[in-house]
Coordinates of C-alpha atoms in Angstrom, one line a residue:
X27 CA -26.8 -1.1 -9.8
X28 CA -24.1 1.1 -8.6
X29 CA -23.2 -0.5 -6.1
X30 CA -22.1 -3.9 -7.9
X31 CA -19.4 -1.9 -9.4
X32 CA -17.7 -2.3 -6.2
X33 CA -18.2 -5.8 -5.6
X34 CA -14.9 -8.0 -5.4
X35 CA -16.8 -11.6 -5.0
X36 CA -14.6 -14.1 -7.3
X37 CA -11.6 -12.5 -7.1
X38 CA -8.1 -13.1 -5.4
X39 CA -6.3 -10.5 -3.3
X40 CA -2.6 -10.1 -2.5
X41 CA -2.2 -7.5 0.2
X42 CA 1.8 -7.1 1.5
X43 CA 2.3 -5.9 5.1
X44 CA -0.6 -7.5 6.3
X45 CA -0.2 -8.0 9.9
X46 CA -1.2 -4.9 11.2
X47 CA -2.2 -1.0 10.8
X48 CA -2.8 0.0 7.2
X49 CA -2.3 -3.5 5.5
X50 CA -4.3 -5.7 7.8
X51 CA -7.8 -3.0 7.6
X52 CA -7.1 -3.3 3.8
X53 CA -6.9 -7.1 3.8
X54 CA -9.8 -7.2 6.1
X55 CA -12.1 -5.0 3.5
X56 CA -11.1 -6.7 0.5
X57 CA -12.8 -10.0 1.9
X58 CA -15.5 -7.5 3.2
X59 CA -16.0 -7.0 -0.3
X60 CA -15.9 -10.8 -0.9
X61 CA -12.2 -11.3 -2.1
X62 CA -10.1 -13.7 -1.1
X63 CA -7.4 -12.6 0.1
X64 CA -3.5 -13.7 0.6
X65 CA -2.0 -11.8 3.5
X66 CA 1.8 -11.1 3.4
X67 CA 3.7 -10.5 6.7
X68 CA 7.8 -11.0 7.3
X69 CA 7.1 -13.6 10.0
X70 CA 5.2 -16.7 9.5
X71 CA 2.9 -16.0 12.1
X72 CA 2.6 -12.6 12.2
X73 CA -0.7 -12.3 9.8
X74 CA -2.5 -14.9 11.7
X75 CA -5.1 -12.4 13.3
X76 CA -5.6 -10.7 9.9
X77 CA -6.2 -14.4 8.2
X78 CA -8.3 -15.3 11.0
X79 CA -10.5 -12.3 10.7
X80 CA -11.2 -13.0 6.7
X81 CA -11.7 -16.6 7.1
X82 CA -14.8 -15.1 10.2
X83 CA -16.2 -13.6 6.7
X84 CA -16.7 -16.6 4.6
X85 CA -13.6 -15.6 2.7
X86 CA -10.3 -17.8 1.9
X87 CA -7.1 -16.2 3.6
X88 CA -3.4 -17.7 3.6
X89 CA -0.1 -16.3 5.0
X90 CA 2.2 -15.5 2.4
X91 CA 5.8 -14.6 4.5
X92 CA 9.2 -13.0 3.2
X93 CA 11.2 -10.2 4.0
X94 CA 11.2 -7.2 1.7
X95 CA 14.4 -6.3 1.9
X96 CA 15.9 -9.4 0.3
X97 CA 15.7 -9.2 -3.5
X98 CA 14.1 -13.0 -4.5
X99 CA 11.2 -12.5 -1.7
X100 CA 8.6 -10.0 -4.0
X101 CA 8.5 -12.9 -6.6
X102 CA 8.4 -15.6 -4.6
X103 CA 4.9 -14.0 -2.9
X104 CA 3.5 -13.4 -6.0
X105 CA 4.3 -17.5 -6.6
X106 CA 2.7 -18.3 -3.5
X107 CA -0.5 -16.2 -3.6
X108 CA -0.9 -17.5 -7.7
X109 CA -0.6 -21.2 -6.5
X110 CA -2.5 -20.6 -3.5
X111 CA -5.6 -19.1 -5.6
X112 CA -4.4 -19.6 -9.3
X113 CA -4.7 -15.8 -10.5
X114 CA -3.9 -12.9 -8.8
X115 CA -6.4 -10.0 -9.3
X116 CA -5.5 -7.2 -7.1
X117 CA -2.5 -6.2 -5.9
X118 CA -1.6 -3.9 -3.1
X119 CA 2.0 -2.6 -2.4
X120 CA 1.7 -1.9 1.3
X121 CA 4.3 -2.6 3.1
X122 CA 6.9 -0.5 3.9
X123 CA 9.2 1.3 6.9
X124 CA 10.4 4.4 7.9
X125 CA 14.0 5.4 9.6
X126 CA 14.2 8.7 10.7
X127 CA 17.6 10.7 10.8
X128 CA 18.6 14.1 9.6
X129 CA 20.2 13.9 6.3
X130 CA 23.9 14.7 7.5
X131 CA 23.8 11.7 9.9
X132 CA 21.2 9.2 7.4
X133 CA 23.4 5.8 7.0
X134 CA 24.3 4.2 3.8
X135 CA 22.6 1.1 5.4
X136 CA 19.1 3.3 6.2
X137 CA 19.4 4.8 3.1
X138 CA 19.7 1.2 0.9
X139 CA 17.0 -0.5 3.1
X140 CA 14.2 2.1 2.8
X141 CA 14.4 2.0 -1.0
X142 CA 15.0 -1.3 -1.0
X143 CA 11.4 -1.9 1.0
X144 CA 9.5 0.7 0.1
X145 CA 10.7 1.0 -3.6
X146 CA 12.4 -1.7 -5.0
X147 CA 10.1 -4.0 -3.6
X148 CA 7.0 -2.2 -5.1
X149 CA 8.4 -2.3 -8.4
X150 CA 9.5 -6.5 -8.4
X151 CA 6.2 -7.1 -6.7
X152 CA 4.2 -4.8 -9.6
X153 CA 6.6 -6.7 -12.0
X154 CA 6.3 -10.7 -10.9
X155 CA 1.8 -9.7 -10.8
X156 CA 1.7 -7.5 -13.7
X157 CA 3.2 -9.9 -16.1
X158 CA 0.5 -12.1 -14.7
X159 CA -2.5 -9.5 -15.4
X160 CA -0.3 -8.5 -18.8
X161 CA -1.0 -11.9 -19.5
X162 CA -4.7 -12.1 -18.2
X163 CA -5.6 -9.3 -19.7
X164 CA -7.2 -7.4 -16.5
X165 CA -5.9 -6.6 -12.9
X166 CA -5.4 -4.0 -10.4
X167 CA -2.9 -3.0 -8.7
X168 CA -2.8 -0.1 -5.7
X169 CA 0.4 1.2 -3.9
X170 CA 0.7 2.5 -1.2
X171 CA 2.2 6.2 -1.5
X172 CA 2.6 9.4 1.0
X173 CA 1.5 12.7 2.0
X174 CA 5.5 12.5 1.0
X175 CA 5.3 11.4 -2.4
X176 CA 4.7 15.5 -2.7
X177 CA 6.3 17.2 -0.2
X178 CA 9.4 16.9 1.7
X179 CA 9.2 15.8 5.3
X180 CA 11.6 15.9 8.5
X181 CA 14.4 13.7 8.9
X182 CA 13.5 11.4 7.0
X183 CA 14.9 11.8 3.6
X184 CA 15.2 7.8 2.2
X185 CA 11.2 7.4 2.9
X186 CA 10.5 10.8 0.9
X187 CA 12.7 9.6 -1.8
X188 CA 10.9 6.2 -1.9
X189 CA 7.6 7.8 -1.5
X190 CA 8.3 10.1 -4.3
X191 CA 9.4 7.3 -6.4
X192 CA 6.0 5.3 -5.6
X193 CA 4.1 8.1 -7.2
X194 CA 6.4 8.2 -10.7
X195 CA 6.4 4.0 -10.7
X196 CA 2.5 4.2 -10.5
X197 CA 2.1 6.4 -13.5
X198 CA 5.0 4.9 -15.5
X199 CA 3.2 1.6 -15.3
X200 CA -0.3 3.1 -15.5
X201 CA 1.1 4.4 -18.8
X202 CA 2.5 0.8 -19.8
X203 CA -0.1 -1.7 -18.9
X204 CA -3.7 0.5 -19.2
X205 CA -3.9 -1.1 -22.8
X206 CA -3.7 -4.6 -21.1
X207 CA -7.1 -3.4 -18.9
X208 CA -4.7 -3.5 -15.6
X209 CA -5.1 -0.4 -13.8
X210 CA -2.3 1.0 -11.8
X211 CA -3.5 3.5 -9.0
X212 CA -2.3 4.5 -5.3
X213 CA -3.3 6.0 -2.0
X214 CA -1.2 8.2 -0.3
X215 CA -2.8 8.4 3.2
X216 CA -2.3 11.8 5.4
X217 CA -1.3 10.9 9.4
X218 CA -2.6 7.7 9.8
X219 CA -2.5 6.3 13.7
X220 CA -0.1 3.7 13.2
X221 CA 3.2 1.5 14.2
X222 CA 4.7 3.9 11.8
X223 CA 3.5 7.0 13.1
X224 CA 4.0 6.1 17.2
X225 CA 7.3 8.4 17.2
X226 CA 4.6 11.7 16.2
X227 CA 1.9 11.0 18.2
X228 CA 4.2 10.5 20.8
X229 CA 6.1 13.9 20.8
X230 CA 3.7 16.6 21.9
X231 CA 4.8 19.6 20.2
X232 CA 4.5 17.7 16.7
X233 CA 1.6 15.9 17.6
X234 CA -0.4 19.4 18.1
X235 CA 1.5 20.5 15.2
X236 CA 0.0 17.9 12.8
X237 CA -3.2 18.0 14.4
X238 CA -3.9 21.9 14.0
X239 CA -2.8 21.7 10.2
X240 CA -5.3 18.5 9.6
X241 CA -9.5 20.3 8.7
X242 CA -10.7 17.4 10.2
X243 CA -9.2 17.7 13.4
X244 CA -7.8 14.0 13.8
X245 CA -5.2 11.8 12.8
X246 CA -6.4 9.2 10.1
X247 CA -7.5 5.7 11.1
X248 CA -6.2 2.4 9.3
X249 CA -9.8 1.7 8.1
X250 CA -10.1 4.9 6.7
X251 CA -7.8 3.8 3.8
X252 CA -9.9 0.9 3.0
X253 CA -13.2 2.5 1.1
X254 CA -10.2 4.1 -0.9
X255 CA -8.6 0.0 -1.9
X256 CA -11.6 -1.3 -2.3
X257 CA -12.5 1.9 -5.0
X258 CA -9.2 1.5 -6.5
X259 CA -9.9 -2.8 -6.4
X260 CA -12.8 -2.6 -8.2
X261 CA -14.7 -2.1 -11.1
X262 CA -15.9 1.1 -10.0
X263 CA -12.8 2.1 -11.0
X264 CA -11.9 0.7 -14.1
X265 CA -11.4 3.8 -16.3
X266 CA -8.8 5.5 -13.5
X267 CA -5.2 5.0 -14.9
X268 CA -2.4 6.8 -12.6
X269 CA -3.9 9.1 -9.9
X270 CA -2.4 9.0 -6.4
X271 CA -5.6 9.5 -4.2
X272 CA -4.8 11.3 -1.1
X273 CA -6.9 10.2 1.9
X274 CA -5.7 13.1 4.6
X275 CA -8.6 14.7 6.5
X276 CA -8.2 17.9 4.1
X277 CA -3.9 18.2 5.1
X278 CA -3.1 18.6 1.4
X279 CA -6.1 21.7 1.2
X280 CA -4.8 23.6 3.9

């Protein structure tokens, strides 16, 4: 049955930037799906609703915490979540930031931290599990990309650059580890309502802006990226090798 193809019951979930928007509806539909899932947040603490919520399903949860930024902290989760669960299956490459400045003022601190998050943190992370899968000889892996991964944005030039980079690291190791049965996919969701987002939805001119470009009239929820993960986290999936999936209400159409 169809259906079964997307069924996640038996296997172990590692979800980073778990605590809220994007991250935490991911976490919460991979145990929907019956995986169990390990939730990273910076803060011990901060993923406790998300944890709470999956163990309400039936599902195992624990809070895996480091910050991003800091080199050592990608393969230390993966440590955790492996001797929390003893394999990691799935892998999603959520977390990130965003600092916005136009290019002429953009720091050289900015600048490092956004690639160091929202890059350099995907690729240790995709490093420290994939050997694991390599090893395994299956697992998944989804990042989190961008409506910028193809185009350019506003004032924010470090999270386009990491963005853009997401989308080449996902094929590159697509290209590397597809023999090993690990798939390596991503999402890049279109104006989601989050944390993230709270500057746009906040300025009215760019808020109409974004919402007259978007078919569907809206900006995105957080659980609309999670049908998408759970796709991408599942058999159903098993033959897709490198595609960015863009989940943006038609913005990329238009």
């Amino acid at each position: 049955m169809i259906l079964d193809s997307f069924d996640l019951k038996g296997r172990s979930a590692l979800v980073t930037g778990a605590a809220s928007g994007i991250g935490q509806a991911i976490a919460i539909s991979m145990a929907e799906a019956g995986a169990d899932v390990a939730c990273h947040c910076r803060t011990l603490g901060d993923a406790a609703g998300t944890v709470a919520e999956i163990e309400g399903l039936g599902r195992r949860a624990v809070e895996v915490t480091g910050d991003m930024a800091e080199k050592e902290v990608p393969r230390g989760v993966v440590a955790a979540a492996i001797a929390e669960f003893g394999q990691i299956d799935i892998l999603i490459n959520n977390a990130g930031m965003i600092r916005r400045s136009p290019a002429v003022d953009y720091s050289e601190e900015d600048w490092a931290t956004v690639i160091e998050v929202n890059l350099s943190s995907v690729f240790r992370m995709s490093q420290a599990a994939g050997r694991h899968m390599v090893e395994r000889g299956s697992g998944k892996i989804v990042n989190i990309a961008s409506l910028l991964s193809f185009q350019g944005g506003i004032t924010v030039p470090a999270y386009t650059a990491s963005k853009s980079g997401v989308a080449g690291l996902t094929k590159a190791l697509a290209n590397e580890w597809a023999k090993f049965n690990v798939n390596v996919n991503a999402i890049a969701p279109g104006y989601i309502a989050t944390n993230n987002t709270a500057a746009l939805q906040a300025d009215e001119t760019r808020n109409r802006q974004i919402l007259e470009r978007i078919p569907a009239g809206r900006w995105g929820r957080p659980e609309d990226i999670a049908g998408a993960a759970v796709f991408l986290s599942s058999p159903a999936s098993d033959y897709l090798q490198g595609h960015i999936v863009v989940v943006d209400g038609g913005w990329m159409a238009r």
